[in-house]
Structures are given as C-alpha cells and as structure tokens.
mmCIF file of C-alpha atoms and ligand atoms in Angstrom:
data_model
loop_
_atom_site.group_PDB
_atom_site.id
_atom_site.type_symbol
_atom_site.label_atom_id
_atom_site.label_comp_id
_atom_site.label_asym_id
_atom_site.label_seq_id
_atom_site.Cartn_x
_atom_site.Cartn_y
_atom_site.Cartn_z
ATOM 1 C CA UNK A 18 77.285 140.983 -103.032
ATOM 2 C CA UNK A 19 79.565 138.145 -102.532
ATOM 3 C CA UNK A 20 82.642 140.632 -103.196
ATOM 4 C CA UNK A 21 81.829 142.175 -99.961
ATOM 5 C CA UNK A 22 81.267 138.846 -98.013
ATOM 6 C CA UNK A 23 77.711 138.266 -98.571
ATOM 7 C CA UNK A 24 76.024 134.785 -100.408
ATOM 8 C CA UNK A 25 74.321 136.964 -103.626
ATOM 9 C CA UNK A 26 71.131 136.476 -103.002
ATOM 10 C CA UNK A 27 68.465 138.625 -104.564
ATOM 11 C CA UNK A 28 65.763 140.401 -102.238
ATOM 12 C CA UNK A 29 63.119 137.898 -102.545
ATOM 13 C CA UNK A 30 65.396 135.383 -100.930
ATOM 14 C CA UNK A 31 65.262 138.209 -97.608
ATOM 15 C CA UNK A 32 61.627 138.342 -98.258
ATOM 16 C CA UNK A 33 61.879 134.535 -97.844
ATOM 17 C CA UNK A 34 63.878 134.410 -94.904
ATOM 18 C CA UNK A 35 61.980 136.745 -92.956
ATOM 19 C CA UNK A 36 58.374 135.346 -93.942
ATOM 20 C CA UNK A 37 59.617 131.970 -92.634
ATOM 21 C CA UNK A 38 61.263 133.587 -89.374
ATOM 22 C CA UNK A 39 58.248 135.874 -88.417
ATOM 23 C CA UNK A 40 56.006 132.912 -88.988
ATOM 24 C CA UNK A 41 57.521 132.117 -85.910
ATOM 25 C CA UNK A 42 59.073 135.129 -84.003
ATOM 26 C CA UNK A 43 58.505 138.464 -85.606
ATOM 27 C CA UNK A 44 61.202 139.962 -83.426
ATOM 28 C CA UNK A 45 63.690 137.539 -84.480
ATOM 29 C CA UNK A 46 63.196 138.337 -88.312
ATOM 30 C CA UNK A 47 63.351 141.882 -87.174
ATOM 31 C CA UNK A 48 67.415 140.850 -86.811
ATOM 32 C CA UNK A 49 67.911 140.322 -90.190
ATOM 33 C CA UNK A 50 65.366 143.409 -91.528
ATOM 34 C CA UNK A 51 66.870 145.401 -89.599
ATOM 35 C CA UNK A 52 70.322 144.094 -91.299
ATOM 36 C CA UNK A 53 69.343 144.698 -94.318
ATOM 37 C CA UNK A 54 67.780 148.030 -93.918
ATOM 38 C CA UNK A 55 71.156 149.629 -92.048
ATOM 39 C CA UNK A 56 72.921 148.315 -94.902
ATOM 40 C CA UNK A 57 71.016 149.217 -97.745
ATOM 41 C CA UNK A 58 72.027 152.755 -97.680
ATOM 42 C CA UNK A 59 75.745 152.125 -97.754
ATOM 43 C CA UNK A 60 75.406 149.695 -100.709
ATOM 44 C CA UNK A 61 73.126 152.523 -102.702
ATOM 45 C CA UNK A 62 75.251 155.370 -101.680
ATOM 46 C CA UNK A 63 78.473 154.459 -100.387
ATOM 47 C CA UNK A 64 81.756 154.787 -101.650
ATOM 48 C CA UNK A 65 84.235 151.468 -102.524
ATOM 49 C CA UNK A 66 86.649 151.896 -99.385
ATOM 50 C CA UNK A 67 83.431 152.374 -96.982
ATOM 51 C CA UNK A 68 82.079 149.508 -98.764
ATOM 52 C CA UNK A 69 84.505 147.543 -98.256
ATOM 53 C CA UNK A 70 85.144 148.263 -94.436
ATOM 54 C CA UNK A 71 81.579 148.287 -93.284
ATOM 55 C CA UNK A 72 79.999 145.654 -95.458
ATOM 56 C CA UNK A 73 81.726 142.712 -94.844
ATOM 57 C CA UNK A 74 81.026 142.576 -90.791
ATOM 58 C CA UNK A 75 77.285 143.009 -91.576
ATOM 59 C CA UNK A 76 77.464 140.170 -94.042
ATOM 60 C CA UNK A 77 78.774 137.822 -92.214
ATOM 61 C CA UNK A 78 76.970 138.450 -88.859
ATOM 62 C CA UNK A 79 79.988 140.029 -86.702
ATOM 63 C CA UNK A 80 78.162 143.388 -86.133
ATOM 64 C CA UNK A 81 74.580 144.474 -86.377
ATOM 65 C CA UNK A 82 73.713 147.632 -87.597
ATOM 66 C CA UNK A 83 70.655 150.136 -87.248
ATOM 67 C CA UNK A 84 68.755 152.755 -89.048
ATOM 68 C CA UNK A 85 68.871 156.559 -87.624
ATOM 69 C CA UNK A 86 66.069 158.161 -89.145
ATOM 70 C CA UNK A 87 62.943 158.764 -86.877
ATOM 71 C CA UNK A 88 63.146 161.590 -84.400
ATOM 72 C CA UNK A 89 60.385 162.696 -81.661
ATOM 73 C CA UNK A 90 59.075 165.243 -83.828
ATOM 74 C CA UNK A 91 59.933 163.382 -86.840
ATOM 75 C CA UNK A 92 58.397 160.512 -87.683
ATOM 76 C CA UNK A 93 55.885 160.364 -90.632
ATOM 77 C CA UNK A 94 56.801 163.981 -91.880
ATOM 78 C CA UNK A 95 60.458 162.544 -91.874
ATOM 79 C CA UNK A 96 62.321 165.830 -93.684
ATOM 80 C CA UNK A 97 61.391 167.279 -90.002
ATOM 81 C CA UNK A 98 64.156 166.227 -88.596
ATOM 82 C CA UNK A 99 66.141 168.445 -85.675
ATOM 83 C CA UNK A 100 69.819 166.426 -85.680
ATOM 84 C CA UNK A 101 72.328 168.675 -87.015
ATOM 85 C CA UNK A 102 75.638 168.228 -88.444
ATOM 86 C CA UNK A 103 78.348 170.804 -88.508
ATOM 87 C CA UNK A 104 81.450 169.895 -90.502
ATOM 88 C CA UNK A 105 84.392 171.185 -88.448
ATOM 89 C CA UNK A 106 87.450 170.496 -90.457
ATOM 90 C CA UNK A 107 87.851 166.977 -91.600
ATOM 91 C CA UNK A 108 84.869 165.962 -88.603
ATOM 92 C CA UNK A 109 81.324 166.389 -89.297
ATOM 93 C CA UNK A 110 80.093 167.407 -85.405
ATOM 94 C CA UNK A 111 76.232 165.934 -84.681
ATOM 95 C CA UNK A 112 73.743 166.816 -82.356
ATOM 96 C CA UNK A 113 70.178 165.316 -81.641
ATOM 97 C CA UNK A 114 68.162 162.915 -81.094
ATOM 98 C CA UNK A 115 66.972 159.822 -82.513
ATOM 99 C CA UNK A 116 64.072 157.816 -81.310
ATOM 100 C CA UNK A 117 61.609 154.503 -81.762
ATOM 101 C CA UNK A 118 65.672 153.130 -83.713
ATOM 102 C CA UNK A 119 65.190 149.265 -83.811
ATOM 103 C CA UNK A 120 68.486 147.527 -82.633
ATOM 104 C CA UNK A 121 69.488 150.437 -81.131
ATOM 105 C CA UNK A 122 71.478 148.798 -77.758
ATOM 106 C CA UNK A 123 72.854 146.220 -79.930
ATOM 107 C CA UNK A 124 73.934 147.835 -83.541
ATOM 108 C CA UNK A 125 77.905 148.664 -83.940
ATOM 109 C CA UNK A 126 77.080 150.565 -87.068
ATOM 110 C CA UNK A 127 74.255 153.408 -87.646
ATOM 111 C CA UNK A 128 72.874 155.070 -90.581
ATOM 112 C CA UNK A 129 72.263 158.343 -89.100
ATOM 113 C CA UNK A 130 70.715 160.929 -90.855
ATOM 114 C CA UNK A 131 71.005 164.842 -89.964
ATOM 115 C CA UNK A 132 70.480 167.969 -91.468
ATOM 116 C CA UNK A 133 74.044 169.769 -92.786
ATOM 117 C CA UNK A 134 71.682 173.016 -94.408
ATOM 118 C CA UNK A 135 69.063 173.514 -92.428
ATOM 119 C CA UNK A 136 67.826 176.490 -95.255
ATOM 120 C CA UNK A 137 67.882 173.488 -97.874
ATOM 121 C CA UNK A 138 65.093 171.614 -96.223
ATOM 122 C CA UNK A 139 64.902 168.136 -97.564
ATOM 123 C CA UNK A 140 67.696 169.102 -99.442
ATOM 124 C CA UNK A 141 69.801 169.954 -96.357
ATOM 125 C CA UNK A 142 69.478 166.385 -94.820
ATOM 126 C CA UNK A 143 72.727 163.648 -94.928
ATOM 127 C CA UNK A 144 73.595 160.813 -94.045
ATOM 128 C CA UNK A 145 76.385 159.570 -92.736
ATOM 129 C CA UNK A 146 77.866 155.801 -91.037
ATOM 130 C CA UNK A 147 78.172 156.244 -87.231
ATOM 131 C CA UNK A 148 79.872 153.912 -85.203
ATOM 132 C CA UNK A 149 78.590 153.153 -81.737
ATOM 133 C CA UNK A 150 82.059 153.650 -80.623
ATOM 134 C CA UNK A 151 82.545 157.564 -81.966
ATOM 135 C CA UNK A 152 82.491 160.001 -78.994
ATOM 136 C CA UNK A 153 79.179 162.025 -78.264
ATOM 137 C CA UNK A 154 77.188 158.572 -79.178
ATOM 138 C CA UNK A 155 74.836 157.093 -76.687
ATOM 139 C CA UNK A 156 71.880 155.190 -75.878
ATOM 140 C CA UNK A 157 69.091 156.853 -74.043
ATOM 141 C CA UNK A 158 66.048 155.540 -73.532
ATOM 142 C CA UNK A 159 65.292 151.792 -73.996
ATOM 143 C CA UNK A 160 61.352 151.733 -74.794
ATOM 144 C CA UNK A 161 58.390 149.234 -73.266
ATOM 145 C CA UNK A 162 56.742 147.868 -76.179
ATOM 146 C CA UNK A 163 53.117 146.298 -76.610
ATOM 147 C CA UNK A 164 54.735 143.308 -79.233
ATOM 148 C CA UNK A 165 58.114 142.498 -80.729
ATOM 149 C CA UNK A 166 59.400 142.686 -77.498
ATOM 150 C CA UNK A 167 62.244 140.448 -78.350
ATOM 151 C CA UNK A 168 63.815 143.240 -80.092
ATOM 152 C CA UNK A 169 65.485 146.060 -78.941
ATOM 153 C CA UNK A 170 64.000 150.129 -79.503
ATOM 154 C CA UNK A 171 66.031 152.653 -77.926
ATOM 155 C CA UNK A 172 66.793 156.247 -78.311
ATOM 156 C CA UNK A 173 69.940 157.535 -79.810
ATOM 157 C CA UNK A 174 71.535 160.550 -77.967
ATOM 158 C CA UNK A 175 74.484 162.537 -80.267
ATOM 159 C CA UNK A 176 75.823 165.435 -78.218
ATOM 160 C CA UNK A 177 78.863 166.714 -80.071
ATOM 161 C CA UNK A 178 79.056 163.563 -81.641
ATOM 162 C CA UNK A 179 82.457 162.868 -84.089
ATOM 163 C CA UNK A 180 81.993 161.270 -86.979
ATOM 164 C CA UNK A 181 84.930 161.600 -89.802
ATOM 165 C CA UNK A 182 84.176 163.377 -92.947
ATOM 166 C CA UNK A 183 85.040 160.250 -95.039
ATOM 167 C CA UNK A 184 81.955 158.437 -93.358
ATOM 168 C CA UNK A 185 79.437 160.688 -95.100
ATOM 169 C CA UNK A 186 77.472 158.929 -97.427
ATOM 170 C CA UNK A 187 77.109 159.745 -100.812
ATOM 171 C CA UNK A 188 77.072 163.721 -101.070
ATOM 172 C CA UNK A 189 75.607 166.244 -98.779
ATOM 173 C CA UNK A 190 71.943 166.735 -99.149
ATOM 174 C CA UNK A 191 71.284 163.526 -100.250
ATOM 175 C CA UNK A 192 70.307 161.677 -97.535
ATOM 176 C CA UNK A 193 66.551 162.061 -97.937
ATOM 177 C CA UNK A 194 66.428 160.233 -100.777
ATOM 178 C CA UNK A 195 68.753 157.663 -100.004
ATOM 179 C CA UNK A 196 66.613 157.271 -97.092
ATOM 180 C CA UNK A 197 63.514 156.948 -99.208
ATOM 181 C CA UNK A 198 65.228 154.721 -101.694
ATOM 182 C CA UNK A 199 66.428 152.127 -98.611
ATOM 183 C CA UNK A 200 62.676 152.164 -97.635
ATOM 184 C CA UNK A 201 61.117 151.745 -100.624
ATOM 185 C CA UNK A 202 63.945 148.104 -100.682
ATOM 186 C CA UNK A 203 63.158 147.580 -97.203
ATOM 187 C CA UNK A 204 59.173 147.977 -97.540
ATOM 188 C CA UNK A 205 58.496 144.762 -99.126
ATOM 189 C CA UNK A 206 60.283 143.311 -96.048
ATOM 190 C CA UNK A 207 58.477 144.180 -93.943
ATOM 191 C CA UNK A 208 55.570 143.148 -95.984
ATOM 192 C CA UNK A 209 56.793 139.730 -95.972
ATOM 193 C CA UNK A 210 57.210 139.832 -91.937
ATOM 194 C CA UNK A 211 53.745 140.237 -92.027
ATOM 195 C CA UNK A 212 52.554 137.616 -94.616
ATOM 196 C CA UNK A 213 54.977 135.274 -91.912
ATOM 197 C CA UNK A 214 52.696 136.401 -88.980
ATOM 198 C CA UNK A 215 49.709 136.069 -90.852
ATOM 199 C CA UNK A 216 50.659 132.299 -91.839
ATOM 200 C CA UNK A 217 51.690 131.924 -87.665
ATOM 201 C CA UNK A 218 48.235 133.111 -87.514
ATOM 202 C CA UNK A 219 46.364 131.109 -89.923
ATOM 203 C CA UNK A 220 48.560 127.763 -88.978
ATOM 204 C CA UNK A 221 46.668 128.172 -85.351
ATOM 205 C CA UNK A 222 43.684 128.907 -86.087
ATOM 206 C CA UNK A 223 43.321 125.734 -88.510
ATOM 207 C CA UNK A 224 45.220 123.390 -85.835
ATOM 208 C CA UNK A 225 43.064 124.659 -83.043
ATOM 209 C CA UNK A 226 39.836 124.346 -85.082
ATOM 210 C CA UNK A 227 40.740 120.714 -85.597
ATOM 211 C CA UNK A 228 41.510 119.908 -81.908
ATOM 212 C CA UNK A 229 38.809 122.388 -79.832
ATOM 213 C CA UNK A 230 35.537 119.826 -79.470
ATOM 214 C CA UNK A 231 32.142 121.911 -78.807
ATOM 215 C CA UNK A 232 28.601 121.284 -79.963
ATOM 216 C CA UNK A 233 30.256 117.187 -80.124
ATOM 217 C CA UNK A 234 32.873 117.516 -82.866
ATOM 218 C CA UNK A 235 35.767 119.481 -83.641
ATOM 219 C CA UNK A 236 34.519 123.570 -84.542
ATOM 220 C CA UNK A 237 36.411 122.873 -87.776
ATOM 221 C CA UNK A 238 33.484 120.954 -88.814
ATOM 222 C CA UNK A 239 30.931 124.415 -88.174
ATOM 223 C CA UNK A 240 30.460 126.456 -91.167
ATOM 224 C CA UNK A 241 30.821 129.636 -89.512
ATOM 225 C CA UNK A 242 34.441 128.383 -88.746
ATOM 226 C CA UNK A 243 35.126 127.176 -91.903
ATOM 227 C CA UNK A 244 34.084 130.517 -94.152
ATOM 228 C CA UNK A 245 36.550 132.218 -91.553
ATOM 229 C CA UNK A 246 40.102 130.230 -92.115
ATOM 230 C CA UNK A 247 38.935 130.328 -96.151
ATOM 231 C CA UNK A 248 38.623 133.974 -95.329
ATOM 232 C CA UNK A 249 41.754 134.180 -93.574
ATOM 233 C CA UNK A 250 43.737 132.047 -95.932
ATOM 234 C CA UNK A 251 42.365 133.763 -99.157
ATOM 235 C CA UNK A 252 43.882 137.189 -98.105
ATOM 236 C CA UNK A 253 47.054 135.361 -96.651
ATOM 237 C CA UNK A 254 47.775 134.240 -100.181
ATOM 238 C CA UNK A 255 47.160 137.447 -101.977
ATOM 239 C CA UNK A 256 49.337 139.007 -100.158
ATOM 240 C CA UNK A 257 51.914 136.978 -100.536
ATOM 241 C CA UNK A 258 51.268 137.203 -104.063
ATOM 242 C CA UNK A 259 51.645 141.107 -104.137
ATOM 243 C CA UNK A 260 54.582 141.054 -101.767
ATOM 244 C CA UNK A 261 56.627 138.588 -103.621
ATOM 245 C CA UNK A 262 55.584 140.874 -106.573
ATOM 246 C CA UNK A 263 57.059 143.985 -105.203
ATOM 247 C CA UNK A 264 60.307 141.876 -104.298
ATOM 248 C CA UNK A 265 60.836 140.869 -108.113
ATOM 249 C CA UNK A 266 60.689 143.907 -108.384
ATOM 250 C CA UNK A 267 63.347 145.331 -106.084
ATOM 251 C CA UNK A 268 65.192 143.260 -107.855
ATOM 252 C CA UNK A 269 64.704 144.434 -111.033
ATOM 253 C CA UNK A 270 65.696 148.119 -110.068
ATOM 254 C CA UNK A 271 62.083 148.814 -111.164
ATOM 255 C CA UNK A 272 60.906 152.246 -111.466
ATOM 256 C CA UNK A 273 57.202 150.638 -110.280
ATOM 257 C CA UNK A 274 59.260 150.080 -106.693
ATOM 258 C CA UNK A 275 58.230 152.481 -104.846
ATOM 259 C CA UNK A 276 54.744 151.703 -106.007
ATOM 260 C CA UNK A 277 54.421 148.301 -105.279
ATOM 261 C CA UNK A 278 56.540 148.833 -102.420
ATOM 262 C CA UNK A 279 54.082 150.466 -100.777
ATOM 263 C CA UNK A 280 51.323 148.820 -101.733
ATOM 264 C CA UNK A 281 52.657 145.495 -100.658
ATOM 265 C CA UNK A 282 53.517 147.103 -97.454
ATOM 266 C CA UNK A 283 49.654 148.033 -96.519
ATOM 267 C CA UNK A 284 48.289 145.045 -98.115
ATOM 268 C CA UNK A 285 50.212 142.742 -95.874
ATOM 269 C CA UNK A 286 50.150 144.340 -92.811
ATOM 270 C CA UNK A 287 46.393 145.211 -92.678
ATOM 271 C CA UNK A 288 46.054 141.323 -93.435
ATOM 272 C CA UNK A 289 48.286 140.678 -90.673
ATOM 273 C CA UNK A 290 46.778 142.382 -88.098
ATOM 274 C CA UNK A 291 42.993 140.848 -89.457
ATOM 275 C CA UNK A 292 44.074 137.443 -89.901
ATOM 276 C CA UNK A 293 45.331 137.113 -86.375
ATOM 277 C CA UNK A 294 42.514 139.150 -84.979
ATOM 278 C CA UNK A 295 40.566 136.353 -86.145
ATOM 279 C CA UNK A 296 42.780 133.563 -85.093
ATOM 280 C CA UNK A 297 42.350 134.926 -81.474
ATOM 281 C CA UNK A 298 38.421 134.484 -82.343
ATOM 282 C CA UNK A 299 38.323 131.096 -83.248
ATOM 283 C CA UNK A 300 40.129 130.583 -80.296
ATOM 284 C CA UNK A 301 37.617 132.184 -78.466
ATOM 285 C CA UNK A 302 38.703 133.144 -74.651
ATOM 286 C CA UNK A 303 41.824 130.521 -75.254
ATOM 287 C CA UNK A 304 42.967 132.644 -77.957
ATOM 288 C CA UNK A 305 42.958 135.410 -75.521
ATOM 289 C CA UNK A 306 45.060 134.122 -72.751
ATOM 290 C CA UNK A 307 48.932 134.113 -73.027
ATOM 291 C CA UNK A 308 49.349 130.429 -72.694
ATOM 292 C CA UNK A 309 48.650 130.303 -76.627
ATOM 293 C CA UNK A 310 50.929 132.130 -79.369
ATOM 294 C CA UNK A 311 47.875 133.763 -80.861
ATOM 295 C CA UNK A 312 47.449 136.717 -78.786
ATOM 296 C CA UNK A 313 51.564 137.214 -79.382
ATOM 297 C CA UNK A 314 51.001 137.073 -82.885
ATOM 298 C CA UNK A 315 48.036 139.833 -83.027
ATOM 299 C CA UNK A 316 50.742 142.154 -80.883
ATOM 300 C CA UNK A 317 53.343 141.918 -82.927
ATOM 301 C CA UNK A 318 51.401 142.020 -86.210
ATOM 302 C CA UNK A 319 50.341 145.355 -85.275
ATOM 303 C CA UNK A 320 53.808 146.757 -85.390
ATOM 304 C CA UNK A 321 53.718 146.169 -89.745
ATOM 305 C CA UNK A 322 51.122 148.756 -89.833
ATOM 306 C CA UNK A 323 53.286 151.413 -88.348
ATOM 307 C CA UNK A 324 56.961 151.122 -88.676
ATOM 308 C CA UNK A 325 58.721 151.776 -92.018
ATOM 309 C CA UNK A 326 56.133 154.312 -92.073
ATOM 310 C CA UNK A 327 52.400 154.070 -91.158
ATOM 311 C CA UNK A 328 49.724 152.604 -93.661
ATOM 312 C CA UNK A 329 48.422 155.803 -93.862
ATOM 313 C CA UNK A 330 52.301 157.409 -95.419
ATOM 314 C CA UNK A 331 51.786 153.868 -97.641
ATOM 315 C CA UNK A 332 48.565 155.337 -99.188
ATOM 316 C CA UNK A 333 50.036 158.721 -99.682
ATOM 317 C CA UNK A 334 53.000 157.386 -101.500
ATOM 318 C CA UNK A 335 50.636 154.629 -103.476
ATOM 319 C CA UNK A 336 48.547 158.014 -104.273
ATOM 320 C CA UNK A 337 51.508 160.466 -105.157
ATOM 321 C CA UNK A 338 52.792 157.831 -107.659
ATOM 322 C CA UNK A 339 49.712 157.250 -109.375
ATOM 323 C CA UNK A 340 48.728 160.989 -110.107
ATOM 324 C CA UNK A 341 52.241 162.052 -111.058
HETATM 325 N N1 CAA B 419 63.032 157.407 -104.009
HETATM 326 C C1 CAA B 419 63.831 158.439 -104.384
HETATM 327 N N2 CAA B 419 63.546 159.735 -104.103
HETATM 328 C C2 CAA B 419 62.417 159.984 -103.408
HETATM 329 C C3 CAA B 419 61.540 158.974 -102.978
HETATM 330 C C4 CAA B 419 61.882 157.638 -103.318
HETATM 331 N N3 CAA B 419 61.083 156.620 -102.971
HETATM 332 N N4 CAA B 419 60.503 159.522 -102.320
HETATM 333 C C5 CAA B 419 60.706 160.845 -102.326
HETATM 334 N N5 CAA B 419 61.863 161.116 -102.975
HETATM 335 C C6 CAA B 419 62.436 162.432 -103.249
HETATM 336 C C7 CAA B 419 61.450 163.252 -104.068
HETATM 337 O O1 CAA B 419 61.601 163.022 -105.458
HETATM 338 C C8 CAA B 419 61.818 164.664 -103.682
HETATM 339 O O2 CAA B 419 62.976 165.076 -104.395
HETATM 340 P P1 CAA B 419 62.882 166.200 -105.564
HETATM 341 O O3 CAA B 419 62.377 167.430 -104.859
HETATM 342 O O4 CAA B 419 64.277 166.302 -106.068
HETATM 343 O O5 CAA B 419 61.891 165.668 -106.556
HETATM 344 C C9 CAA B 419 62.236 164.534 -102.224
HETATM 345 O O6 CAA B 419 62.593 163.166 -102.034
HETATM 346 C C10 CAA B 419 61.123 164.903 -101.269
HETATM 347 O O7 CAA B 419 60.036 164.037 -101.518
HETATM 348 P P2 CAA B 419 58.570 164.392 -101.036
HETATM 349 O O8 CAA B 419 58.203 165.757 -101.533
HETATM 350 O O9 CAA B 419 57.665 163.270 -101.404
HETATM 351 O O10 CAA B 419 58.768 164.481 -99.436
HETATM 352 P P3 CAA B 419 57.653 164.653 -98.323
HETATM 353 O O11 CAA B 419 58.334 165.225 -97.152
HETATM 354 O O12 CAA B 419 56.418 165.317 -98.845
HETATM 355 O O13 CAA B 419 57.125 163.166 -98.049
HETATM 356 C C11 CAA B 419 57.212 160.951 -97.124
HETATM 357 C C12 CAA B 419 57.916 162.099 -97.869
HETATM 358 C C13 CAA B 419 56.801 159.922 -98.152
HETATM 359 C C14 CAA B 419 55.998 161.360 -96.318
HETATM 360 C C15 CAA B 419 58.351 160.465 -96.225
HETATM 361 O O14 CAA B 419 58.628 161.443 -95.233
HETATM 362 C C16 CAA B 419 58.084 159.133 -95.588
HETATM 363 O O15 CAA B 419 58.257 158.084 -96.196
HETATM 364 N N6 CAA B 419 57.679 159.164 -94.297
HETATM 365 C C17 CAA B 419 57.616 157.956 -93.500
HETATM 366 C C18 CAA B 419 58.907 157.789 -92.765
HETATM 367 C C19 CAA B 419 59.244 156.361 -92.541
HETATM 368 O O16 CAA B 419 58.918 155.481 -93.316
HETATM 369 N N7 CAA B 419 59.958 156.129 -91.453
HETATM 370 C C20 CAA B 419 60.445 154.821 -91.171
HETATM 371 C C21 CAA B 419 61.493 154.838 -90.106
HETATM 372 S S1 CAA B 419 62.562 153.452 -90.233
HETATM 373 C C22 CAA B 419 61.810 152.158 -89.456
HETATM 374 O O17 CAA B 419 60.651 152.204 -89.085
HETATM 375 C C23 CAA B 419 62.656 150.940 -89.314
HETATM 376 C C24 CAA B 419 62.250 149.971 -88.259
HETATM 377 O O18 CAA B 419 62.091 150.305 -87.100
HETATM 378 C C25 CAA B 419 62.169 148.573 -88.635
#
C-alpha cells in the first residue's frame, strides 16, 4: 500500500516483475520474491504500529527481509516444526533452527515461525517479526547450491533468542495459517519466476536454432527442430495463461486462491524445468557447456519445482481443495 511507502500495485504487477527478471537471472527475481513473501505475513496479520515500522523499509528497498519457516525436519510436513517460543514476561524467548531460509545472510527482518503450545499442534505454531539484530539470532550454515546461486540460503540459529512480545504477529496459534495464506500469495510468484526462465529458455533455443548451420542451413529450418520450439512455446504460453490467472486472482481475495495457486505453481515449474531441458537439446553439446546461459537456466529452473513447497505438496493441496 502506498500508505506504508509502497507504489499500489496489485500482485500481477510482482508476477510481472519477476517473469521479466528471471527471464534473465532467476536469483535476482528471487530479491524481490523473497520481498514480497517476508512481507506478506505482516500485511495479512500484523497490527497498525508494526505495520507501520516494518513496512515502509521493505517498500522502499532499505532492508530485505526473509521467511523463517522450513526446518531440517520440517520441510513439506511444515506443522513439524521443533523452534520453540517461551513467553517470559513481556519477551517471547526462541530456540531452534531454521534451514534452506532464502536471503538469510542478507535479510534485517524475519518472519519466524515457532511453536508457543507444543500440545496444540498446528494450532500451537506463531509467528512472530525477528530482527537480525535481537540477541540469540545468528546465521549458521551458508549452503552450496546446484542453481540460483546468486542468492543467498543459510541456516538460522535462535538460541535464547529475544524477541518483544509486541512483535508477535497476529495471535498465538495462528501462524500456520498465516503461513499458508502468505504461500498460497507467494505461489503464483514463483510460478511466474518460472514462466521467466522458461521464456530465457525458449528465447535461446529459437536464436540458436537460427544461427547453428548443420546439414547446410540453419537447424531452424529441420522439422524435428521446429515441432520442438512450437512444443516449447505452446506450454510456455499456457502457463503464463494459468499463472497470470491465479494472480487476478490473488488479487481478488479469491476463495479459488489456494487452488489456482497451486496449480499455477506445478504447471509452471514442470514447464520450466522441460522447456529448458529442451533448450539444452537443441543446443546439443553447446547447450551443455557453461559458455552458454542454457545449462544455467535448466539449474535454476529446477529450484520452482521444490521451494514454496514441492510439486508433489502442489498436487496434494490442488487434490484437498477439490474433494472438500
Ligand atoms: N489458507 C488458510 N488456512 C489454511 C491453508 C490456507 N491455504 N492451508 C491450510 N490451512 C489451515 C487448515 O484449514 C487447517 O486449519 P483448521 O484445522 O482450522 O481447518 C490448518 O491450516 C492445517 O491444515 P492442514 O490440515 O492442511 O495441514 P497439513 O499439515 O496436513 O498440510 C501442507 C499442510 C499443505 C502440507 C503444508 O504443510 C505445506 O504447504 N507444506 C509445504 C511447505 C512449504 O511450502 N514450504 C515453503 C517454505 S518457504 C520457501 O520455500 C521460500 C523460498 O525459499 C523462496
């Protein structure tokens, strides 16, 4: 919102942004996902005054914030998680650990999640705004990735970490769900990361089919080449077409979010990761060797099957929501 420093725009214009960035650099649109995913839950949950201090910095670009939610022995089965908090007087006290947290070296602000009622179960899960700065908070491990190596993964460490009562975020026991609510906004994102890739993929393959001479013309002008960018661009455009979709409907509030959400989510990603598959084989052995982007694009692709949850947690929501 443009009362707390941002320019109004509606999701699709993220979905936009970050389709045109990854069509470039997946782990640069990862900077602004990742923006709007740490902030989501404080605009769905949060109160006016932490609103007001922690929304502003975001908007504009002065901090960078991060999502706390994955854990080593919680990551699709999310409700899993160990971290604890223990409110001790007017501090909530957390301990645990929080791993595979994009931005993690370089965030200010964290959305940290953590159970305060351990007997609740989902129900016993928070979440709460950490700063980077609060004592008990560090960084452990910085992770070796296979793509979007441009962007920072890291483990977060909280050992008696103190975070101030008035940073939890909305009421205690809701976290899950405002976790699952900021996914289901951020999904389509990260659908439209990998409609971006896909394009970077696409864009190659067509450019390279037009320059590579074999056989004594351009492959472009073989068949076999042909019905495989027609292939490639068919399924880049439909999902486009669903992940624009799911955006409208983020921005709508719809009840058919989480849906769609999902749906857009697998869609895209499993198009990703074929389209560029295939732009490393018209490429043949160039596409394979790191002097070309294509091989790049194929790694990072892969990433938009598994984070924000795996295509296979995208089917299970896609599946829960239509036999409800
Ligand atoms: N909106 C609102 N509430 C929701 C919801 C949604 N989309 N989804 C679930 N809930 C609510 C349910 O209604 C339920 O509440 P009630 O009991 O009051 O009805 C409660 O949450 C529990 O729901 P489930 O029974 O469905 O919970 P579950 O444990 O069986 O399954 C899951 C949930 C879908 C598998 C979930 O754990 C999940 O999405 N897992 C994947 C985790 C994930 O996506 N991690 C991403 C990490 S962040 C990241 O990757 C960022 C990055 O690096 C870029």
């Amino acid at each position: 919102p443009e009362s707390l420093g941002g320019c109004e725009l509606r999701h699709i214009a993220v979905c936009l942004a970050v389709e045109e960035i990854a069509r470039v650099c997946v782990s640069s649109s990862l900077i602004l996902q990742v923006q709007a995913l740490g902030a989501t839950p404080i605009l769905l949950a949060g109160t006016e005054a932490q609103k007001q201090k922690y929304c502003p910095p975001l908007a504009s670009g002065e901090k960078l914030c991060a999502f706390g939610l994955t854990e080593p022995g919680a990551g699709s089965d999310a409700a899993a998680m160990a971290t604890i908090a223990e409110l001790s007087g007017d501090t909530y006290i957390l301990n645990g650990l929080k791993h595979f947290i994009s931005n993690a070296t370089v965030a200010d602000v964290f959305c940290i999640f953590a159970m305060t009622d351990r007997g609740k179960g989902i129900k016993g899960i928070s979440a709460f705004i950490v700063e980077k700065d609060f004592p008990g908070f560090h960084i452990g491990r910085v992770e070796k990735k296979m793509g979007i190596r441009g962007s920072p993964t890291a483990e977060i460490v909280l050992k008696d970490c103190r975070v101030p009562r008035e940073n939890l975020l909305g009421r205690e026991g809701e976290g899950f769900k405002i976790a699952m609510k900021a996914l289901d906004y951020s999904r389509p994102v990260i659908a439209s990361q990998a409609v971006g890739v896909a394009q970077a993929g696409l864009d190659f393959a067509v450019k390279y089919s037009k320059e590579r001479v074999q056989f004594g013309g351009p492959i472009a002008q073989l068949q076999g080449i042909q019905f495989m960018l027609a292939d490639m661009a068919a399924q880049v455009e439909a999902a486009r077409a669903l992940t624009y979709h799911a955006a409208a409907l983020a921005d709508e509030d719809s009840p058919q979010l989480t849906y769609f959400a999902a749906a857009a989510k697998l869609i895209a990603s499993d198009v990703a990761m074929r389209v560029t598959t295939d732009a490393i084989q018209v490429a043949g052995g160039y596409g394979y060797m790191i002097d070309f982007p294509a091989e790049r694009f194929m790694r990072d692709a892969k990433i938009t099957q598994i984070y924000e949850g795996t295509n296979q947690i995208q089917r299970l929501v896609i599946a829960r929501q239509l036999l409800k």
